[in-house]
Amino acid sequence: MSSSPLPGLERKIGPLQATAINMTQMCGIGPFVTIPAMVVTLGGPQAMFGWLIGAVIALADGLIWAELGAALPGAGGTYVYLREAFGSRTGRLMPFLFAWSAVLFIPLIMSTGIIGLVQYLGYLIPGVADDGGTTGLGKVIGLGVIAAIVLALFRKIGEIGKLTTVLFAIMLFAALSVIVAAFTHFDGAQAFAFTPGAFSFDGGAFWAGLGAGLIIAIYDYLGYNTSAYLGGEVRDPGRTLPRSIILSILGIMSLYFLLQLGVLGSVPLEELKNATSVASTVLEQAWGTGAAKVITVFIVIAAIGSVFAGLLGGSRVPFEAARDKVFLPVFARLHPKLNLPTAGVLTMGVITAIGSLFTLTAVINAAVTVLVLIQSLAQVAAIVVLRRRRPELERPYRQWLYPIPTVIALLGWVYIYFSATWLSIGLSVGWIALGVAAFLAYAKAERVWPFGPKGIQESFAGAAAEGNVK
């Protein structure tokens, strides 16, 4: 049957805005705080290749998102894909587990933006951050920033799209400024002074640290799927979603590589490894303290924009789940005037605030492991299942060279997952197990699968599907 229109959600996001939302979410503060960690993890200037390998995995995964998003453009992204792929076999289990996990991993990823933002505020405001991380004052400021972002999200989606485009322009200016500053005093010999034996398979520093480095890299690329979360509010999603996803990955890959290369060639290696606000250091060396402080303000604004875009897309996940009666009913309610999912915005804002109180590395590992288990690997299975079981499903975009990108994504995600800390892996498995227990309690109370009928229907089919509505 064809999908009924999503009540209250309006298709106001065009191609430029969709790409801007993705890139704003992707860049934010990420590379500005993780470049030193990448250098330490991979053992030297060879860190630049970590970004490129991460980009290959991100692009392969992005092509999965592009096909699924174009064919099934509903609010919540992965929630819709898992519902359509697995609903006929396991009822509401897979979409429930995704909604259960997304309410955790999406705001955790956003909290890393707040942690990094406060680190850069430490360059501007003494006492906000130190070598040990964020101070008590910094944590209070971070909580205040989260509250301001949540309040800013309470506006119509058309206004949000315009605001995100402005934030994207600020992010681009900040990133390009750091790149230009770095290349004004670039030392090629320093940038390419690879550690002897770094690429040796027998104990080479690059290969030894590649797994942990890819966790950092993929964390920095995350966000290329944000427009897919907003699939129910994108105009002409069959064309807009694939383009926004692919263009944002290629664009951010170029920015990240130039940032890493420029920093390697302008900051001595030992100083770089211990830097807490490396972009500010580069800017100060090139143009002095005044210019560095001005552009650092733009970096902070870019970080705010990243969190803003992430919470914007993420809040739509529990909305769609609750609308299907797979999640708490309160998440299905829209604001009476602004047409936004109030409970999703507020809940993710609260979890972002809690996550901002922990260390950056701990939060990245926890968020990435949960995401890989129930989103990335599940979508690899979903695209294969839908290709085989739903060949009639209209696909405005079909993955290039299928199944090669899907296989690359699968191998990349498995490698990244088992490269995380054992604590993070244990927590991710524990969270999913807790979700299964919660689902079984819910299913028994609602008398749905496995205690009754599957209670879920496929909402996208044939040419009448909502994916073809402009």
Short mmCIF file of C-alpha atoms in Angstrom, two decimals:
data_model
loop_
_atom_site.label_atom_id
_atom_site.label_comp_id
_atom_site.label_asym_id
_atom_site.label_seq_id
_atom_site.Cartn_x
_atom_site.Cartn_y
_atom_site.Cartn_z
CA MET A 1 0.00 0.00 0.00
CA SER A 2 1.15 3.59 -0.44
CA SER A 3 2.33 5.60 2.51
CA SER A 4 0.00 8.10 4.03
CA PRO A 5 1.41 11.59 4.53
CA LEU A 6 3.16 12.19 7.82
CA PRO A 7 0.75 14.31 9.85
CA GLY A 8 2.18 17.71 10.61
CA LEU A 9 5.63 17.26 9.00
CA GLU A 10 6.25 19.52 6.01
CA ARG A 11 8.58 18.94 3.06
CA LYS A 12 10.53 22.20 3.20
CA ILE A 13 14.17 21.06 2.98
CA GLY A 14 15.77 21.43 -0.46
CA PRO A 15 19.04 20.02 -1.88
CA LEU A 16 21.30 22.85 -0.67
CA GLN A 17 19.82 22.81 2.81
CA ALA A 18 20.01 19.01 3.03
CA THR A 19 23.70 19.02 2.08
CA ALA A 20 24.36 21.91 4.47
CA ILE A 21 22.66 20.03 7.32
CA ASN A 22 24.83 16.97 6.67
CA MET A 23 28.12 18.84 6.38
CA THR A 24 27.40 21.07 9.37
CA GLN A 25 26.72 17.99 11.48
CA MET A 26 29.77 16.16 10.08
CA CYS A 27 32.39 18.82 10.66
CA GLY A 28 31.42 20.79 13.74
CA ILE A 29 34.22 20.56 16.28
CA GLY A 30 35.26 16.97 15.43
CA PRO A 31 38.49 17.33 13.42
CA PHE A 32 39.59 20.35 15.46
CA VAL A 33 39.79 18.20 18.61
CA THR A 34 40.66 14.78 17.18
CA ILE A 35 43.60 15.61 14.87
CA PRO A 36 46.11 15.31 17.75
CA ALA A 37 44.52 12.04 18.88
CA MET A 38 44.75 10.66 15.34
CA VAL A 39 48.45 11.54 15.15
CA VAL A 40 49.15 9.86 18.49
CA THR A 41 47.10 6.77 17.60
CA LEU A 42 48.70 6.19 14.18
CA GLY A 43 52.16 7.16 15.33
CA GLY A 44 52.97 10.24 13.27
CA PRO A 45 52.28 12.03 9.96
CA GLN A 46 50.91 8.80 8.46
CA ALA A 47 47.72 9.80 10.29
CA MET A 48 46.67 11.57 7.07
CA PHE A 49 45.93 8.16 5.54
CA GLY A 50 43.64 7.31 8.42
CA TRP A 51 41.22 9.99 7.20
CA LEU A 52 41.31 8.57 3.66
CA ILE A 53 40.59 5.00 4.76
CA GLY A 54 37.82 6.30 7.00
CA ALA A 55 36.39 8.17 4.01
CA VAL A 56 36.28 4.95 1.96
CA ILE A 57 34.22 3.25 4.67
CA ALA A 58 31.99 6.31 5.07
CA LEU A 59 31.39 6.54 1.32
CA ALA A 60 30.60 2.82 1.04
CA ASP A 61 28.14 3.17 3.92
CA GLY A 62 26.80 6.41 2.45
CA LEU A 63 25.83 4.55 -0.73
CA ILE A 64 23.72 2.22 1.43
CA TRP A 65 22.02 5.23 3.01
CA ALA A 66 21.52 6.79 -0.43
CA GLU A 67 19.60 3.80 -1.83
CA LEU A 68 17.55 3.18 1.29
CA GLY A 69 16.82 6.87 1.85
CA ALA A 70 15.69 7.46 -1.72
CA ALA A 71 13.42 4.41 -1.71
CA LEU A 72 12.06 4.84 1.84
CA PRO A 73 12.12 8.57 2.66
CA GLY A 74 10.38 8.66 6.03
CA ALA A 75 11.15 10.49 9.28
CA GLY A 76 13.66 8.54 11.35
CA GLY A 77 15.85 7.08 8.58
CA THR A 78 17.13 3.72 9.81
CA TYR A 79 13.95 3.14 11.79
CA VAL A 80 11.96 3.07 8.53
CA TYR A 81 14.51 0.90 6.70
CA LEU A 82 14.56 -1.77 9.43
CA ARG A 83 10.79 -1.72 9.70
CA GLU A 84 10.38 -2.31 5.98
CA ALA A 85 13.15 -4.92 5.73
CA PHE A 86 12.46 -7.04 8.81
CA GLY A 87 8.89 -6.30 9.87
CA SER A 88 7.42 -9.27 8.03
CA ARG A 89 9.80 -11.66 9.84
CA THR A 90 10.37 -10.27 13.33
CA GLY A 91 7.56 -7.77 13.68
CA ARG A 92 8.51 -4.68 15.64
CA LEU A 93 11.76 -6.02 17.13
CA MET A 94 14.36 -4.41 14.84
CA PRO A 95 12.75 -0.96 14.59
CA PHE A 96 12.21 -0.99 18.36
CA LEU A 97 15.87 -1.82 19.02
CA PHE A 98 16.99 0.94 16.70
CA ALA A 99 14.77 3.54 18.37
CA TRP A 100 15.92 2.24 21.76
CA SER A 101 19.59 2.62 20.78
CA ALA A 102 19.30 5.84 18.78
CA VAL A 103 17.91 7.67 21.79
CA LEU A 104 21.29 6.87 23.38
CA PHE A 105 23.94 7.02 20.65
CA ILE A 106 22.72 10.11 18.77
CA PRO A 107 22.84 12.44 21.80
CA LEU A 108 26.11 10.83 22.96
CA ILE A 109 27.67 11.82 19.64
CA MET A 110 26.27 15.32 20.11
CA SER A 111 27.78 15.51 23.59
CA THR A 112 31.26 15.11 22.05
CA GLY A 113 30.61 18.32 20.16
CA ILE A 114 29.93 20.08 23.45
CA ILE A 115 33.09 18.63 25.04
CA GLY A 116 35.21 19.84 22.10
CA LEU A 117 33.47 23.20 22.04
CA VAL A 118 34.41 23.78 25.68
CA GLN A 119 38.03 22.83 24.94
CA TYR A 120 38.21 25.66 22.39
CA LEU A 121 36.48 28.04 24.75
CA GLY A 122 39.46 27.38 27.02
CA TYR A 123 41.58 29.27 24.48
CA LEU A 124 39.26 32.26 24.81
CA ILE A 125 38.24 32.10 28.47
CA PRO A 126 40.81 31.15 31.15
CA GLY A 127 39.62 28.47 33.56
CA VAL A 128 37.17 26.76 31.20
CA ALA A 129 39.55 23.93 30.19
CA ASP A 130 43.01 22.69 31.13
CA ASP A 131 45.37 19.87 30.17
CA GLY A 132 43.21 17.44 32.13
CA GLY A 133 40.08 18.33 30.15
CA THR A 134 37.00 20.37 30.93
CA THR A 135 36.85 22.12 34.32
CA GLY A 136 33.77 22.54 36.49
CA LEU A 137 33.18 25.96 34.96
CA GLY A 138 33.51 24.47 31.49
CA LYS A 139 30.91 21.79 32.26
CA VAL A 140 28.46 24.44 33.46
CA ILE A 141 29.00 26.47 30.28
CA GLY A 142 28.51 23.32 28.20
CA LEU A 143 25.18 22.62 29.88
CA GLY A 144 24.10 26.20 29.18
CA VAL A 145 25.01 25.83 25.50
CA ILE A 146 22.92 22.65 25.26
CA ALA A 147 19.93 24.43 26.78
CA ALA A 148 20.30 27.25 24.23
CA ILE A 149 20.49 24.77 21.32
CA VAL A 150 17.35 22.95 22.46
CA LEU A 151 15.49 26.25 22.68
CA ALA A 152 16.72 27.19 19.19
CA LEU A 153 15.23 23.95 17.81
CA PHE A 154 11.74 25.08 18.78
CA ARG A 155 10.91 26.72 15.46
CA LYS A 156 9.37 25.71 12.12
CA ILE A 157 11.40 23.42 9.85
CA GLY A 158 11.56 26.04 7.09
CA GLU A 159 13.24 28.48 9.46
CA ILE A 160 15.56 25.75 10.73
CA GLY A 161 16.68 24.95 7.19
CA LYS A 162 17.70 28.57 6.60
CA LEU A 163 19.46 28.76 9.98
CA THR A 164 21.40 25.56 9.25
CA THR A 165 22.59 27.01 5.92
CA VAL A 166 24.02 30.00 7.80
CA LEU A 167 25.73 27.69 10.32
CA PHE A 168 27.15 25.68 7.41
CA ALA A 169 28.69 28.85 5.94
CA ILE A 170 30.27 29.63 9.31
CA MET A 171 31.67 26.10 9.60
CA LEU A 172 33.12 26.30 6.09
CA PHE A 173 34.73 29.68 6.82
CA ALA A 174 36.31 28.38 10.04
CA ALA A 175 37.69 25.22 8.42
CA LEU A 176 39.05 27.03 5.36
CA SER A 177 40.63 29.70 7.56
CA VAL A 178 42.59 27.08 9.48
CA ILE A 179 43.65 25.39 6.23
CA VAL A 180 44.86 28.68 4.71
CA ALA A 181 46.65 29.63 7.93
CA ALA A 182 48.39 26.26 8.06
CA PHE A 183 49.61 26.44 4.47
CA THR A 184 51.01 29.96 4.90
CA HIS A 185 53.89 28.43 6.87
CA PHE A 186 53.75 24.88 5.59
CA ASP A 187 56.83 22.63 5.84
CA GLY A 188 56.47 19.73 3.41
CA ALA A 189 59.43 17.83 4.85
CA GLN A 190 57.84 17.97 8.30
CA ALA A 191 54.38 16.96 7.02
CA PHE A 192 55.71 13.87 5.22
CA ALA A 193 58.31 12.82 7.80
CA PHE A 194 56.73 9.40 8.24
CA THR A 195 57.93 7.34 11.18
CA PRO A 196 60.55 4.79 9.98
CA GLY A 197 58.85 1.43 9.49
CA ALA A 198 55.41 2.98 10.03
CA PHE A 199 53.84 1.04 7.17
CA SER A 200 55.57 -2.25 7.89
CA PHE A 201 53.11 -5.08 8.46
CA ASP A 202 55.48 -6.42 11.10
CA GLY A 203 54.75 -4.09 13.99
CA GLY A 204 54.35 -0.90 11.97
CA ALA A 205 52.88 1.99 13.98
CA PHE A 206 50.28 2.75 11.32
CA TRP A 207 48.79 -0.75 11.21
CA ALA A 208 49.00 -1.17 14.97
CA GLY A 209 46.91 1.93 15.55
CA LEU A 210 44.66 1.74 12.48
CA GLY A 211 41.63 0.29 14.29
CA ALA A 212 41.59 2.95 17.00
CA GLY A 213 42.36 5.58 14.36
CA LEU A 214 39.36 4.52 12.27
CA ILE A 215 37.10 4.92 15.30
CA ILE A 216 38.25 8.54 15.45
CA ALA A 217 37.96 9.00 11.68
CA ILE A 218 34.49 7.49 11.37
CA TYR A 219 33.33 9.52 14.36
CA ASP A 220 34.39 12.66 12.51
CA TYR A 221 32.58 11.59 9.34
CA LEU A 222 29.32 10.71 11.11
CA GLY A 223 26.49 13.02 10.10
CA TYR A 224 26.29 12.32 6.37
CA ASN A 225 23.01 10.56 7.15
CA THR A 226 21.31 13.45 8.95
CA SER A 227 19.22 14.41 5.91
CA ALA A 228 17.94 10.81 5.78
CA TYR A 229 16.67 11.15 9.36
CA LEU A 230 14.70 14.11 8.04
CA GLY A 231 13.41 12.11 5.05
CA GLY A 232 9.81 13.05 5.82
CA GLU A 233 10.67 16.76 5.51
CA VAL A 234 12.87 16.71 2.37
CA ARG A 235 11.59 17.87 -1.01
CA ASP A 236 11.99 15.37 -3.86
CA PRO A 237 13.80 12.89 -1.59
CA GLY A 238 14.50 10.40 -4.39
CA ARG A 239 17.07 12.82 -5.80
CA THR A 240 17.86 15.10 -2.85
CA LEU A 241 18.87 12.44 -0.32
CA PRO A 242 21.45 10.55 -2.44
CA ARG A 243 23.04 13.79 -3.65
CA SER A 244 23.20 15.34 -0.19
CA ILE A 245 24.79 12.22 1.29
CA ILE A 246 27.41 11.65 -1.42
CA LEU A 247 28.35 15.33 -1.83
CA SER A 248 28.69 15.86 1.91
CA ILE A 249 31.06 12.89 2.30
CA LEU A 250 33.27 13.97 -0.62
CA GLY A 251 33.30 17.58 0.55
CA ILE A 252 34.15 16.80 4.16
CA MET A 253 36.78 14.23 3.10
CA SER A 254 38.58 16.98 1.18
CA LEU A 255 38.38 19.38 4.13
CA TYR A 256 39.65 16.81 6.62
CA PHE A 257 42.60 15.73 4.49
CA LEU A 258 43.68 19.32 3.91
CA LEU A 259 43.25 20.14 7.61
CA GLN A 260 45.34 17.16 8.72
CA LEU A 261 48.03 17.79 6.09
CA GLY A 262 48.19 21.51 6.86
CA VAL A 263 48.45 20.97 10.61
CA LEU A 264 51.16 18.32 10.19
CA GLY A 265 53.21 20.74 8.11
CA SER A 266 52.80 23.74 10.41
CA VAL A 267 52.93 22.39 13.99
CA PRO A 268 55.91 20.38 15.30
CA LEU A 269 54.94 16.76 15.94
CA GLU A 270 55.56 16.71 19.71
CA GLU A 271 53.66 19.97 20.20
CA LEU A 272 50.82 18.65 18.02
CA LYS A 273 50.45 15.46 20.07
CA ASN A 274 49.75 17.47 23.24
CA ALA A 275 47.64 20.27 21.74
CA THR A 276 44.15 20.87 23.19
CA SER A 277 43.10 23.55 20.68
CA VAL A 278 45.33 22.84 17.70
CA ALA A 279 43.39 25.04 15.26
CA SER A 280 43.88 28.06 17.51
CA THR A 281 47.59 27.25 17.69
CA VAL A 282 47.84 27.18 13.88
CA LEU A 283 45.93 30.44 13.55
CA GLU A 284 48.04 32.19 16.19
CA GLN A 285 51.30 31.13 14.52
CA ALA A 286 50.11 32.43 11.16
CA TRP A 287 48.18 35.60 11.96
CA GLY A 288 48.65 36.41 15.63
CA THR A 289 46.55 36.12 18.78
CA GLY A 290 43.81 38.56 17.71
CA ALA A 291 42.94 36.76 14.49
CA ALA A 292 43.22 33.40 16.24
CA LYS A 293 40.68 34.41 18.86
CA VAL A 294 38.24 35.77 16.26
CA ILE A 295 38.32 32.60 14.15
CA THR A 296 38.20 30.41 17.27
CA VAL A 297 34.82 32.05 17.96
CA PHE A 298 33.69 30.82 14.53
CA ILE A 299 34.97 27.32 15.38
CA VAL A 300 32.87 27.37 18.54
CA ILE A 301 29.83 28.48 16.52
CA ALA A 302 30.50 25.65 14.04
CA ALA A 303 30.46 23.20 16.95
CA ILE A 304 27.13 24.61 18.09
CA GLY A 305 25.82 24.18 14.55
CA SER A 306 26.91 20.54 14.50
CA VAL A 307 25.05 19.73 17.71
CA PHE A 308 22.05 21.69 16.44
CA ALA A 309 21.90 19.70 13.19
CA GLY A 310 22.41 16.37 14.97
CA LEU A 311 19.63 16.90 17.50
CA LEU A 312 17.39 18.19 14.73
CA GLY A 313 17.65 14.93 12.76
CA GLY A 314 17.89 12.60 15.74
CA SER A 315 14.72 13.86 17.38
CA ARG A 316 12.72 12.49 14.44
CA VAL A 317 13.71 8.86 15.17
CA PRO A 318 11.57 8.24 18.29
CA PHE A 319 8.77 10.28 16.65
CA GLU A 320 8.38 7.82 13.80
CA ALA A 321 8.70 4.84 16.16
CA ALA A 322 6.03 6.18 18.49
CA ARG A 323 3.80 6.99 15.50
CA ASP A 324 3.95 3.25 14.66
CA LYS A 325 3.10 2.45 18.31
CA VAL A 326 6.55 0.90 18.75
CA PHE A 327 7.78 3.48 21.26
CA LEU A 328 6.35 5.56 24.09
CA PRO A 329 3.25 7.47 22.84
CA VAL A 330 4.53 10.81 24.15
CA PHE A 331 7.21 10.81 21.40
CA ALA A 332 4.50 10.79 18.69
CA ARG A 333 3.10 14.17 19.70
CA LEU A 334 3.96 17.23 17.64
CA HIS A 335 4.16 20.76 18.97
CA PRO A 336 0.73 22.31 18.25
CA LYS A 337 2.17 25.35 16.47
CA LEU A 338 5.70 24.47 15.37
CA ASN A 339 5.02 20.92 14.07
CA LEU A 340 8.09 19.38 15.71
CA PRO A 341 8.46 16.29 17.95
CA THR A 342 8.73 17.96 21.34
CA ALA A 343 9.55 14.88 23.45
CA GLY A 344 12.33 13.76 21.07
CA VAL A 345 14.02 17.16 21.17
CA LEU A 346 13.85 17.42 24.95
CA THR A 347 14.91 13.84 25.69
CA MET A 348 17.93 13.96 23.41
CA GLY A 349 18.86 17.33 24.85
CA VAL A 350 18.91 15.85 28.37
CA ILE A 351 21.05 12.84 27.34
CA THR A 352 23.44 15.17 25.48
CA ALA A 353 23.82 17.14 28.71
CA ILE A 354 24.65 13.99 30.69
CA GLY A 355 27.17 12.77 28.09
CA SER A 356 28.96 16.14 28.10
CA LEU A 357 30.10 15.46 31.68
CA PHE A 358 32.36 12.55 30.61
CA THR A 359 35.68 12.43 28.71
CA LEU A 360 35.80 12.74 24.92
CA THR A 361 37.44 9.35 24.24
CA ALA A 362 35.03 7.44 26.49
CA VAL A 363 31.97 8.99 24.86
CA ILE A 364 33.26 8.41 21.30
CA ASN A 365 33.91 4.72 21.97
CA ALA A 366 30.54 4.18 23.65
CA ALA A 367 28.58 5.98 20.92
CA VAL A 368 30.35 4.33 17.97
CA THR A 369 30.02 0.75 19.29
CA VAL A 370 26.27 1.08 19.90
CA LEU A 371 25.81 2.74 16.49
CA VAL A 372 27.73 0.02 14.62
CA LEU A 373 25.80 -2.81 16.25
CA ILE A 374 22.22 -1.69 15.66
CA GLN A 375 22.46 0.82 12.80
CA SER A 376 25.43 0.24 10.51
CA LEU A 377 25.47 -3.57 10.44
CA ALA A 378 21.67 -3.74 10.49
CA GLN A 379 21.47 -1.51 7.41
CA VAL A 380 23.95 -3.71 5.56
CA ALA A 381 21.52 -6.57 6.15
CA ALA A 382 18.53 -4.35 5.29
CA ILE A 383 19.73 -3.38 1.81
CA VAL A 384 20.42 -7.05 0.96
CA VAL A 385 17.05 -8.19 2.31
CA LEU A 386 15.12 -5.48 0.48
CA ARG A 387 16.92 -6.17 -2.81
CA ARG A 388 15.91 -9.82 -2.59
CA ARG A 389 12.46 -9.60 -0.99
CA ARG A 390 11.17 -6.32 -2.42
CA PRO A 391 12.47 -6.13 -6.01
CA GLU A 392 9.30 -4.19 -6.98
CA LEU A 393 10.14 -1.37 -4.56
CA GLU A 394 10.78 1.76 -6.61
CA ARG A 395 14.37 2.89 -6.16
CA PRO A 396 15.04 6.38 -7.57
CA TYR A 397 18.70 5.70 -6.79
CA ARG A 398 20.39 2.28 -6.93
CA GLN A 399 23.75 1.73 -5.27
CA TRP A 400 26.65 1.98 -7.71
CA LEU A 401 28.52 -1.33 -8.26
CA TYR A 402 26.28 -3.20 -5.82
CA PRO A 403 27.18 -5.26 -3.78
CA ILE A 404 30.83 -4.12 -3.65
CA PRO A 405 30.20 -0.97 -1.52
CA THR A 406 27.96 -2.98 0.80
CA VAL A 407 30.70 -5.58 1.35
CA ILE A 408 33.30 -2.83 1.96
CA ALA A 409 31.00 -1.20 4.50
CA LEU A 410 30.38 -4.54 6.23
CA LEU A 411 34.09 -5.33 6.58
CA GLY A 412 34.88 -1.78 7.68
CA TRP A 413 32.20 -1.69 10.39
CA VAL A 414 33.16 -5.11 11.78
CA TYR A 415 36.81 -4.02 11.98
CA ILE A 416 35.91 -0.74 13.67
CA TYR A 417 33.62 -2.45 16.18
CA PHE A 418 36.25 -4.92 17.37
CA SER A 419 38.87 -2.15 17.51
CA ALA A 420 36.94 -0.35 20.26
CA THR A 421 37.67 -0.84 23.95
CA TRP A 422 36.32 -4.02 25.50
CA LEU A 423 34.39 -1.92 27.99
CA SER A 424 32.58 -0.15 25.14
CA ILE A 425 31.88 -3.44 23.35
CA GLY A 426 30.49 -4.92 26.58
CA LEU A 427 28.32 -1.87 27.19
CA SER A 428 26.96 -1.97 23.63
CA VAL A 429 26.04 -5.66 23.92
CA GLY A 430 24.53 -5.03 27.35
CA TRP A 431 22.45 -2.12 26.04
CA ILE A 432 21.08 -4.21 23.17
CA ALA A 433 20.34 -7.11 25.54
CA LEU A 434 18.48 -4.72 27.83
CA GLY A 435 16.58 -3.47 24.78
CA VAL A 436 15.57 -7.02 23.85
CA ALA A 437 14.27 -7.55 27.38
CA ALA A 438 12.35 -4.26 27.21
CA PHE A 439 10.89 -5.27 23.84
CA LEU A 440 9.74 -8.65 25.13
CA ALA A 441 7.98 -6.97 28.05
CA TYR A 442 6.36 -4.50 25.66
CA ALA A 443 5.41 -7.24 23.15
CA LYS A 444 3.79 -9.34 25.84
CA ALA A 445 1.77 -6.39 27.12
CA GLU A 446 0.70 -5.42 23.56
CA ARG A 447 0.23 -9.07 22.47
CA VAL A 448 2.38 -8.67 19.36
CA TRP A 449 5.17 -10.85 17.93
CA PRO A 450 6.47 -13.14 19.43
CA PHE A 451 3.35 -13.28 21.64
CA GLY A 452 0.86 -12.45 18.88
CA PRO A 453 0.62 -11.04 15.33
CA LYS A 454 3.52 -9.05 13.94
CA GLY A 455 1.45 -5.87 14.09
CA ILE A 456 3.45 -3.95 11.51
CA GLN A 457 2.80 -3.13 7.85
CA GLU A 458 5.02 -2.19 4.93
CA SER A 459 4.33 1.46 4.14
CA PHE A 460 6.28 1.91 0.92
CA ALA A 461 5.50 0.11 -2.30
CA GLY A 462 5.50 0.78 -6.02
CA ALA A 463 5.26 4.08 -7.81
CA ALA A 464 2.73 5.49 -5.35
CA ALA A 465 5.24 5.47 -2.53
CA GLU A 466 5.91 8.68 -0.74
CA GLY A 467 9.48 8.67 -2.02
CA ASN A 468 8.18 10.00 -5.34
CA VAL A 469 6.21 12.86 -3.84
CA LYS A 470 7.82 16.22 -4.45
#
